[in-house]
PDB file of C-alpha atoms in Angstrom:
ATOM      1  CA  GLY A   1       1.729  19.937  -0.714  1.00  0.00           C
ATOM      2  CA  ALA A   2       4.988  20.027   1.166  1.00  0.00           C
ATOM      3  CA  VAL A   3       7.771  17.675   0.176  1.00  0.00           C
ATOM      4  CA  VAL A   4       9.198  15.513   2.934  1.00  0.00           C
ATOM      5  CA  SER A   5      12.045  13.165   2.127  1.00  0.00           C
ATOM      6  CA  GLN A   6      12.881  10.260   4.378  1.00  0.00           C
ATOM      7  CA  HIS A   7      15.969   8.097   4.036  1.00  0.00           C
ATOM      8  CA  PRO A   8      16.582   5.215   3.869  1.00  0.00           C
ATOM      9  CA  SER A   9      13.319   3.664   2.739  1.00  0.00           C
ATOM     10  CA  ARG A  10      14.424   0.235   3.909  1.00  0.00           C
ATOM     11  CA  VAL A  11      17.183  -0.937   6.210  1.00  0.00           C
ATOM     12  CA  ILE A  12      18.184  -4.274   7.662  1.00  0.00           C
ATOM     13  CA  CYS A  13      20.555  -4.315  10.587  1.00  0.00           C
ATOM     14  CA  LYS A  14      21.949  -6.784  13.063  1.00  0.00           C
ATOM     15  CA  SER A  15      20.869  -6.876  16.683  1.00  0.00           C
ATOM     16  CA  GLY A  16      22.950  -4.576  18.822  1.00  0.00           C
ATOM     17  CA  THR A  17      23.800  -2.099  16.102  1.00  0.00           C
ATOM     18  CA  SER A  18      22.428   1.410  15.663  1.00  0.00           C
ATOM     19  CA  VAL A  19      20.510   2.769  12.722  1.00  0.00           C
ATOM     20  CA  LYS A  20      20.001   6.398  11.731  1.00  0.00           C
ATOM     21  CA  ILE A  21      16.931   7.560   9.818  1.00  0.00           C
ATOM     22  CA  GLU A  22      16.826  10.994   8.221  1.00  0.00           C
ATOM     23  CA  CYS A  23      13.823  13.216   7.625  1.00  0.00           C
ATOM     24  CA  ARG A  24      14.234  16.248   5.426  1.00  0.00           C
ATOM     25  CA  SER A  25      11.839  19.062   4.712  1.00  0.00           C
ATOM     26  CA  LEU A  26      12.704  20.027   1.135  1.00  0.00           C
ATOM     27  CA  ASP A  27      10.690  23.158   0.510  1.00  0.00           C
ATOM     28  CA  PHE A  28      10.302  24.951   3.814  1.00  0.00           C
ATOM     29  CA  GLN A  29      11.983  25.329   7.165  1.00  0.00           C
ATOM     30  CA  ALA A  30      10.534  23.197   9.922  1.00  0.00           C
ATOM     31  CA  THR A  31      11.192  24.079  13.535  1.00  0.00           C
ATOM     32  CA  THR A  32       9.164  21.048  14.559  1.00  0.00           C
ATOM     33  CA  MET A  33       8.955  17.574  13.085  1.00  0.00           C
ATOM     34  CA  PHE A  34       7.134  14.518  14.374  1.00  0.00           C
ATOM     35  CA  TRP A  35       8.230  10.895  14.453  1.00  0.00           C
ATOM     36  CA  TYR A  36       5.699   8.063  14.310  1.00  0.00           C
ATOM     37  CA  ARG A  37       5.989   4.309  14.523  1.00  0.00           C
ATOM     38  CA  GLN A  38       3.693   1.872  12.771  1.00  0.00           C
ATOM     39  CA  PHE A  39       3.520  -1.885  13.349  1.00  0.00           C
ATOM     40  CA  PRO A  40       2.237  -4.132  10.536  1.00  0.00           C
ATOM     41  CA  LYS A  41      -1.476  -3.625   9.910  1.00  0.00           C
ATOM     42  CA  LYS A  42      -1.644  -1.213  12.825  1.00  0.00           C
ATOM     43  CA  SER A  43      -2.090   2.476  13.284  1.00  0.00           C
ATOM     44  CA  LEU A  44       0.538   5.189  13.602  1.00  0.00           C
ATOM     45  CA  MET A  45       1.694   5.984  17.115  1.00  0.00           C
ATOM     46  CA  LEU A  46       3.396   9.269  17.883  1.00  0.00           C
ATOM     47  CA  MET A  47       6.842   8.673  19.352  1.00  0.00           C
ATOM     48  CA  ALA A  48       8.248  12.148  19.793  1.00  0.00           C
ATOM     49  CA  THR A  49       8.289  15.745  18.720  1.00  0.00           C
ATOM     50  CA  SER A  50      11.582  16.897  17.278  1.00  0.00           C
ATOM     51  CA  ASN A  51      12.402  20.513  18.103  1.00  0.00           C
ATOM     52  CA  GLU A  52      15.058  22.440  16.203  1.00  0.00           C
ATOM     53  CA  GLY A  53      17.786  23.632  18.527  1.00  0.00           C
ATOM     54  CA  SER A  54      16.427  21.962  21.643  1.00  0.00           C
ATOM     55  CA  LYS A  55      15.654  18.556  23.106  1.00  0.00           C
ATOM     56  CA  ALA A  56      13.000  16.365  21.626  1.00  0.00           C
ATOM     57  CA  THR A  57       9.781  15.783  23.520  1.00  0.00           C
ATOM     58  CA  TYR A  58       8.976  12.101  23.917  1.00  0.00           C
ATOM     59  CA  GLU A  59       5.564  10.538  24.342  1.00  0.00           C
ATOM     60  CA  GLN A  60       4.842   8.438  27.371  1.00  0.00           C
ATOM     61  CA  GLY A  61       6.380   4.997  27.163  1.00  0.00           C
ATOM     62  CA  VAL A  62       8.977   5.890  24.511  1.00  0.00           C
ATOM     63  CA  GLU A  63      12.571   5.369  25.660  1.00  0.00           C
ATOM     64  CA  LYS A  64      14.545   8.499  24.912  1.00  0.00           C
ATOM     65  CA  ASP A  65      17.872   6.699  25.247  1.00  0.00           C
ATOM     66  CA  LYS A  66      16.709   4.083  22.785  1.00  0.00           C
ATOM     67  CA  PHE A  67      15.349   6.462  20.173  1.00  0.00           C
ATOM     68  CA  LEU A  68      17.709   9.401  19.884  1.00  0.00           C
ATOM     69  CA  ILE A  69      16.367  12.400  18.030  1.00  0.00           C
ATOM     70  CA  ASN A  70      18.471  15.236  16.726  1.00  0.00           C
ATOM     71  CA  HIS A  71      17.057  18.286  14.948  1.00  0.00           C
ATOM     72  CA  ALA A  72      20.268  19.977  13.968  1.00  0.00           C
ATOM     73  CA  SER A  73      18.920  22.254  11.269  1.00  0.00           C
ATOM     74  CA  LEU A  74      15.628  23.697  10.120  1.00  0.00           C
ATOM     75  CA  THR A  75      15.354  21.109   7.369  1.00  0.00           C
ATOM     76  CA  LEU A  76      16.696  17.941   8.945  1.00  0.00           C
ATOM     77  CA  SER A  77      15.700  15.716  11.838  1.00  0.00           C
ATOM     78  CA  THR A  78      17.281  12.350  12.512  1.00  0.00           C
ATOM     79  CA  LEU A  79      16.038   9.381  14.502  1.00  0.00           C
ATOM     80  CA  THR A  80      18.665   6.926  15.680  1.00  0.00           C
ATOM     81  CA  VAL A  81      17.540   3.554  16.945  1.00  0.00           C
ATOM     82  CA  THR A  82      20.314   2.525  19.310  1.00  0.00           C
ATOM     83  CA  SER A  83      21.284  -1.028  20.185  1.00  0.00           C
ATOM     84  CA  ALA A  84      18.526  -2.319  17.963  1.00  0.00           C
ATOM     85  CA  HIS A  85      16.616  -5.479  18.824  1.00  0.00           C
ATOM     86  CA  PRO A  86      14.159  -7.492  16.720  1.00  0.00           C
ATOM     87  CA  GLU A  87      11.238  -5.904  18.588  1.00  0.00           C
ATOM     88  CA  ASP A  88      12.358  -2.528  17.198  1.00  0.00           C
ATOM     89  CA  SER A  89      11.511  -3.762  13.720  1.00  0.00           C
ATOM     90  CA  SER A  90       8.793  -1.453  12.471  1.00  0.00           C
ATOM     91  CA  PHE A  91       7.826   1.225   9.975  1.00  0.00           C
ATOM     92  CA  TYR A  92       9.064   4.647  11.098  1.00  0.00           C
ATOM     93  CA  ILE A  93       7.530   7.760   9.564  1.00  0.00           C
ATOM     94  CA  CYS A  94       8.208  11.450  10.038  1.00  0.00           C
ATOM     95  CA  SER A  95       5.892  14.361   9.421  1.00  0.00           C
ATOM     96  CA  VAL A  96       6.107  18.129   9.178  1.00  0.00           C
ATOM     97  CA  ASN A  97       3.546  20.922   9.356  1.00  0.00           C
ATOM     98  CA  PRO A  98       4.177  23.736   6.883  1.00  0.00           C
ATOM     99  CA  PRO A  99       3.609  27.196   8.339  1.00  0.00           C
ATOM    100  CA  GLY A 100       0.296  28.801   7.584  1.00  0.00           C
ATOM    101  CA  THR A 101      -1.577  25.531   7.009  1.00  0.00           C
ATOM    102  CA  GLY A 102      -3.151  25.351  10.439  1.00  0.00           C
ATOM    103  CA  GLY A 103      -1.902  21.919  11.348  1.00  0.00           C
ATOM    104  CA  GLU A 104      -1.902  20.164   7.988  1.00  0.00           C
ATOM    105  CA  ALA A 105       0.718  17.420   8.216  1.00  0.00           C
ATOM    106  CA  PHE A 106       2.770  15.975   5.402  1.00  0.00           C
ATOM    107  CA  PHE A 107       4.463  12.644   5.835  1.00  0.00           C
ATOM    108  CA  GLY A 108       7.673  11.168   4.573  1.00  0.00           C
ATOM    109  CA  GLN A 109       7.595   7.913   2.654  1.00  0.00           C
ATOM    110  CA  GLY A 110       8.580   5.954   5.739  1.00  0.00           C
ATOM    111  CA  THR A 111      11.487   3.679   6.673  1.00  0.00           C
ATOM    112  CA  ARG A 112      11.025  -0.039   7.038  1.00  0.00           C
ATOM    113  CA  LEU A 113      13.473  -1.212   9.711  1.00  0.00           C
ATOM    114  CA  THR A 114      14.165  -4.911  10.093  1.00  0.00           C
ATOM    115  CA  VAL A 115      16.447  -6.028  12.894  1.00  0.00           C
ATOM    116  CA  VAL A 116      17.821  -9.546  12.507  1.00  0.00           C
TER     117      VAL A 116
ATOM    118  CA  GLY B   1      -4.936  12.105  25.948  1.00  0.00           C
ATOM    119  CA  GLU B   2      -7.040  11.944  22.827  1.00  0.00           C
ATOM    120  CA  ASN B   3      -8.578   8.611  21.878  1.00  0.00           C
ATOM    121  CA  VAL B   4      -9.794   8.093  18.331  1.00  0.00           C
ATOM    122  CA  GLU B   5     -11.880   5.084  17.396  1.00  0.00           C
ATOM    123  CA  GLN B   6     -12.481   4.076  13.785  1.00  0.00           C
ATOM    124  CA  HIS B   7     -14.986   1.701  12.194  1.00  0.00           C
ATOM    125  CA  PRO B   8     -15.154  -0.529  10.307  1.00  0.00           C
ATOM    126  CA  SER B   9     -11.719  -2.136  10.268  1.00  0.00           C
ATOM    127  CA  THR B  10     -12.340  -3.573   6.806  1.00  0.00           C
ATOM    128  CA  LEU B  11     -14.719  -2.521   4.077  1.00  0.00           C
ATOM    129  CA  SER B  12     -15.363  -4.185   0.750  1.00  0.00           C
ATOM    130  CA  VAL B  13     -17.467  -2.365  -1.827  1.00  0.00           C
ATOM    131  CA  GLN B  14     -18.426  -2.901  -5.431  1.00  0.00           C
ATOM    132  CA  GLU B  15     -16.896  -0.465  -7.884  1.00  0.00           C
ATOM    133  CA  GLY B  16     -19.199   2.502  -8.272  1.00  0.00           C
ATOM    134  CA  ASP B  17     -20.760   2.132  -4.837  1.00  0.00           C
ATOM    135  CA  SER B  18     -20.113   4.438  -1.894  1.00  0.00           C
ATOM    136  CA  ALA B  19     -17.855   3.811   1.073  1.00  0.00           C
ATOM    137  CA  VAL B  20     -18.356   5.326   4.514  1.00  0.00           C
ATOM    138  CA  ILE B  21     -15.884   5.257   7.379  1.00  0.00           C
ATOM    139  CA  LYS B  22     -16.754   6.606  10.816  1.00  0.00           C
ATOM    140  CA  CYS B  23     -14.590   7.911  13.642  1.00  0.00           C
ATOM    141  CA  THR B  24     -15.213   9.170  17.140  1.00  0.00           C
ATOM    142  CA  TYR B  25     -12.908  11.203  19.335  1.00  0.00           C
ATOM    143  CA  SER B  26     -12.826  11.777  23.060  1.00  0.00           C
ATOM    144  CA  ASP B  27     -11.294  15.211  23.657  1.00  0.00           C
ATOM    145  CA  SER B  28     -13.589  18.129  22.926  1.00  0.00           C
ATOM    146  CA  ALA B  29     -10.498  20.342  22.599  1.00  0.00           C
ATOM    147  CA  SER B  30      -9.566  18.637  19.323  1.00  0.00           C
ATOM    148  CA  ASN B  31     -10.169  21.023  16.462  1.00  0.00           C
ATOM    149  CA  TYR B  32      -8.573  19.515  13.375  1.00  0.00           C
ATOM    150  CA  PHE B  33      -9.655  16.237  11.764  1.00  0.00           C
ATOM    151  CA  PRO B  34      -7.698  14.962   8.762  1.00  0.00           C
ATOM    152  CA  TRP B  35      -8.155  11.798   6.762  1.00  0.00           C
ATOM    153  CA  TYR B  36      -5.203   9.939   5.307  1.00  0.00           C
ATOM    154  CA  LYS B  37      -4.860   7.286   2.632  1.00  0.00           C
ATOM    155  CA  GLN B  38      -1.960   4.890   2.989  1.00  0.00           C
ATOM    156  CA  GLU B  39      -0.811   2.500   0.317  1.00  0.00           C
ATOM    157  CA  LEU B  40       1.365  -0.478   1.119  1.00  0.00           C
ATOM    158  CA  GLY B  41       4.897   0.474   2.100  1.00  0.00           C
ATOM    159  CA  LYS B  42       4.288   4.206   1.828  1.00  0.00           C
ATOM    160  CA  GLY B  43       3.654   7.094   4.171  1.00  0.00           C
ATOM    161  CA  PRO B  44       0.117   8.419   4.672  1.00  0.00           C
ATOM    162  CA  GLN B  45      -1.232  10.964   2.203  1.00  0.00           C
ATOM    163  CA  LEU B  46      -3.705  13.618   3.241  1.00  0.00           C
ATOM    164  CA  ILE B  47      -6.908  13.308   1.219  1.00  0.00           C
ATOM    165  CA  ILE B  48      -9.213  15.708   3.019  1.00  0.00           C
ATOM    166  CA  ASP B  49      -9.496  17.478   6.336  1.00  0.00           C
ATOM    167  CA  ILE B  50     -12.044  19.427   8.328  1.00  0.00           C
ATOM    168  CA  ARG B  51     -11.828  21.906  11.157  1.00  0.00           C
ATOM    169  CA  SER B  52     -14.106  22.276  14.127  1.00  0.00           C
ATOM    170  CA  ASN B  53     -15.795  25.400  12.796  1.00  0.00           C
ATOM    171  CA  VAL B  54     -17.122  23.533   9.747  1.00  0.00           C
ATOM    172  CA  GLY B  55     -19.735  20.792   9.555  1.00  0.00           C
ATOM    173  CA  GLU B  56     -19.066  19.409   6.093  1.00  0.00           C
ATOM    174  CA  LYS B  57     -16.465  19.611   3.372  1.00  0.00           C
ATOM    175  CA  LYS B  58     -16.402  18.100  -0.083  1.00  0.00           C
ATOM    176  CA  ASP B  59     -13.707  17.571  -2.678  1.00  0.00           C
ATOM    177  CA  GLN B  60     -14.933  15.835  -5.829  1.00  0.00           C
ATOM    178  CA  ARG B  61     -15.802  12.241  -4.821  1.00  0.00           C
ATOM    179  CA  ILE B  62     -14.664  12.662  -1.236  1.00  0.00           C
ATOM    180  CA  ALA B  63     -16.589  14.336   1.571  1.00  0.00           C
ATOM    181  CA  VAL B  64     -16.129  14.610   5.312  1.00  0.00           C
ATOM    182  CA  THR B  65     -18.742  15.483   7.933  1.00  0.00           C
ATOM    183  CA  LEU B  66     -18.167  16.553  11.515  1.00  0.00           C
ATOM    184  CA  ASN B  67     -20.574  16.481  14.454  1.00  0.00           C
ATOM    185  CA  LYS B  68     -18.883  18.334  17.289  1.00  0.00           C
ATOM    186  CA  THR B  69     -21.660  17.688  19.759  1.00  0.00           C
ATOM    187  CA  ALA B  70     -21.462  13.944  19.301  1.00  0.00           C
ATOM    188  CA  LYS B  71     -17.694  14.050  18.733  1.00  0.00           C
ATOM    189  CA  HIS B  72     -17.751  12.047  15.570  1.00  0.00           C
ATOM    190  CA  PHE B  73     -16.691  12.564  11.982  1.00  0.00           C
ATOM    191  CA  SER B  74     -17.080  10.507   8.846  1.00  0.00           C
ATOM    192  CA  LEU B  75     -15.454  10.022   5.455  1.00  0.00           C
ATOM    193  CA  HIS B  76     -17.631   9.438   2.425  1.00  0.00           C
ATOM    194  CA  ILE B  77     -16.236   8.218  -0.888  1.00  0.00           C
ATOM    195  CA  THR B  78     -18.697   8.112  -3.754  1.00  0.00           C
ATOM    196  CA  GLU B  79     -18.403   6.310  -7.091  1.00  0.00           C
ATOM    197  CA  THR B  80     -15.567   4.183  -5.791  1.00  0.00           C
ATOM    198  CA  GLN B  81     -12.847   3.046  -8.170  1.00  0.00           C
ATOM    199  CA  PRO B  82     -10.265   0.255  -7.850  1.00  0.00           C
ATOM    200  CA  GLU B  83      -7.560   2.842  -7.162  1.00  0.00           C
ATOM    201  CA  ASP B  84      -9.448   3.849  -4.016  1.00  0.00           C
ATOM    202  CA  SER B  85      -8.378   0.534  -2.495  1.00  0.00           C
ATOM    203  CA  ALA B  86      -6.015   1.353   0.385  1.00  0.00           C
ATOM    204  CA  VAL B  87      -5.927   1.769   4.148  1.00  0.00           C
ATOM    205  CA  TYR B  88      -7.643   4.922   5.381  1.00  0.00           C
ATOM    206  CA  PHE B  89      -6.884   6.572   8.707  1.00  0.00           C
ATOM    207  CA  CYS B  90      -8.786   9.269  10.515  1.00  0.00           C
ATOM    208  CA  ALA B  91      -6.970  11.466  12.983  1.00  0.00           C
ATOM    209  CA  ALA B  92      -7.583  14.275  15.423  1.00  0.00           C
ATOM    210  CA  SER B  93      -5.361  16.985  16.792  1.00  0.00           C
ATOM    211  CA  MET B  94      -5.407  20.137  18.837  1.00  0.00           C
ATOM    212  CA  ASN B  95      -3.306  23.238  18.508  1.00  0.00           C
ATOM    213  CA  ASP B  96      -0.122  21.285  19.282  1.00  0.00           C
ATOM    214  CA  TYR B  97      -0.364  19.546  15.871  1.00  0.00           C
ATOM    215  CA  LYS B  98       0.179  16.104  17.415  1.00  0.00           C
ATOM    216  CA  LEU B  99      -1.991  13.631  15.560  1.00  0.00           C
ATOM    217  CA  SER B 100      -3.932  10.843  17.275  1.00  0.00           C
ATOM    218  CA  PHE B 101      -4.854   8.243  14.694  1.00  0.00           C
ATOM    219  CA  GLY B 102      -7.705   5.818  14.429  1.00  0.00           C
ATOM    220  CA  ALA B 103      -6.922   2.134  13.923  1.00  0.00           C
ATOM    221  CA  GLY B 104      -7.405   2.300  10.173  1.00  0.00           C
ATOM    222  CA  THR B 105      -9.875   0.880   7.648  1.00  0.00           C
ATOM    223  CA  THR B 106      -8.773  -1.398   4.839  1.00  0.00           C
ATOM    224  CA  VAL B 107     -10.941  -0.555   1.856  1.00  0.00           C
ATOM    225  CA  THR B 108     -11.178  -2.968  -1.037  1.00  0.00           C
ATOM    226  CA  VAL B 109     -13.021  -1.912  -4.175  1.00  0.00           C
ATOM    227  CA  ARG B 110     -14.151  -4.914  -6.211  1.00  0.00           C
ATOM    228  CA  ALA B 111     -14.104  -4.454  -9.958  1.00  0.00           C
TER     229      ALA B 111
END
């Protein structure tokens, strides 16, 4: 399957600071990537669709100014959690869909964010 | 939007027995139904998927069935092993590739 690299795997930050999470598609070019959020022992919730060369599309209820998404190249999307608060602590996961697979999604290893 | 429900939330089975997880979906336009296995602290891994033009698919000890009329699909794991212990998620998507996930099932295989 496709290789998706997410970095960092864990990060602890202070309230009020910003944190950037990277998602890289290592073996194919991805015009679209997806960002999900997962609370402990809960399901994955789609946050936004990252579109290469254009603005991200956010799901209802997700603050676009809070969760900045940049898809600057065909292999890299970044999610920046701005002015982080403890309630932003969560597991953030990206996914990509390789071309020709008809929707098959491959996920990164996830980033555990803890805001203290 | 799509709503996916998954049952049971926890499942404990004896090693060697079968495990069955069931999901229902609400939007008849959904046409792709993957199943993911997630281990603690890791991203989900695709274990099997099925599309709306197929009723059943099998891969070694894992099988998935789909009933489009009833809008439900199920995961079957036979001859369970301790390494099958994990959280399993069903999901559904349409042509936009956005995945709607079920709530997850924590499977514990007792040795």
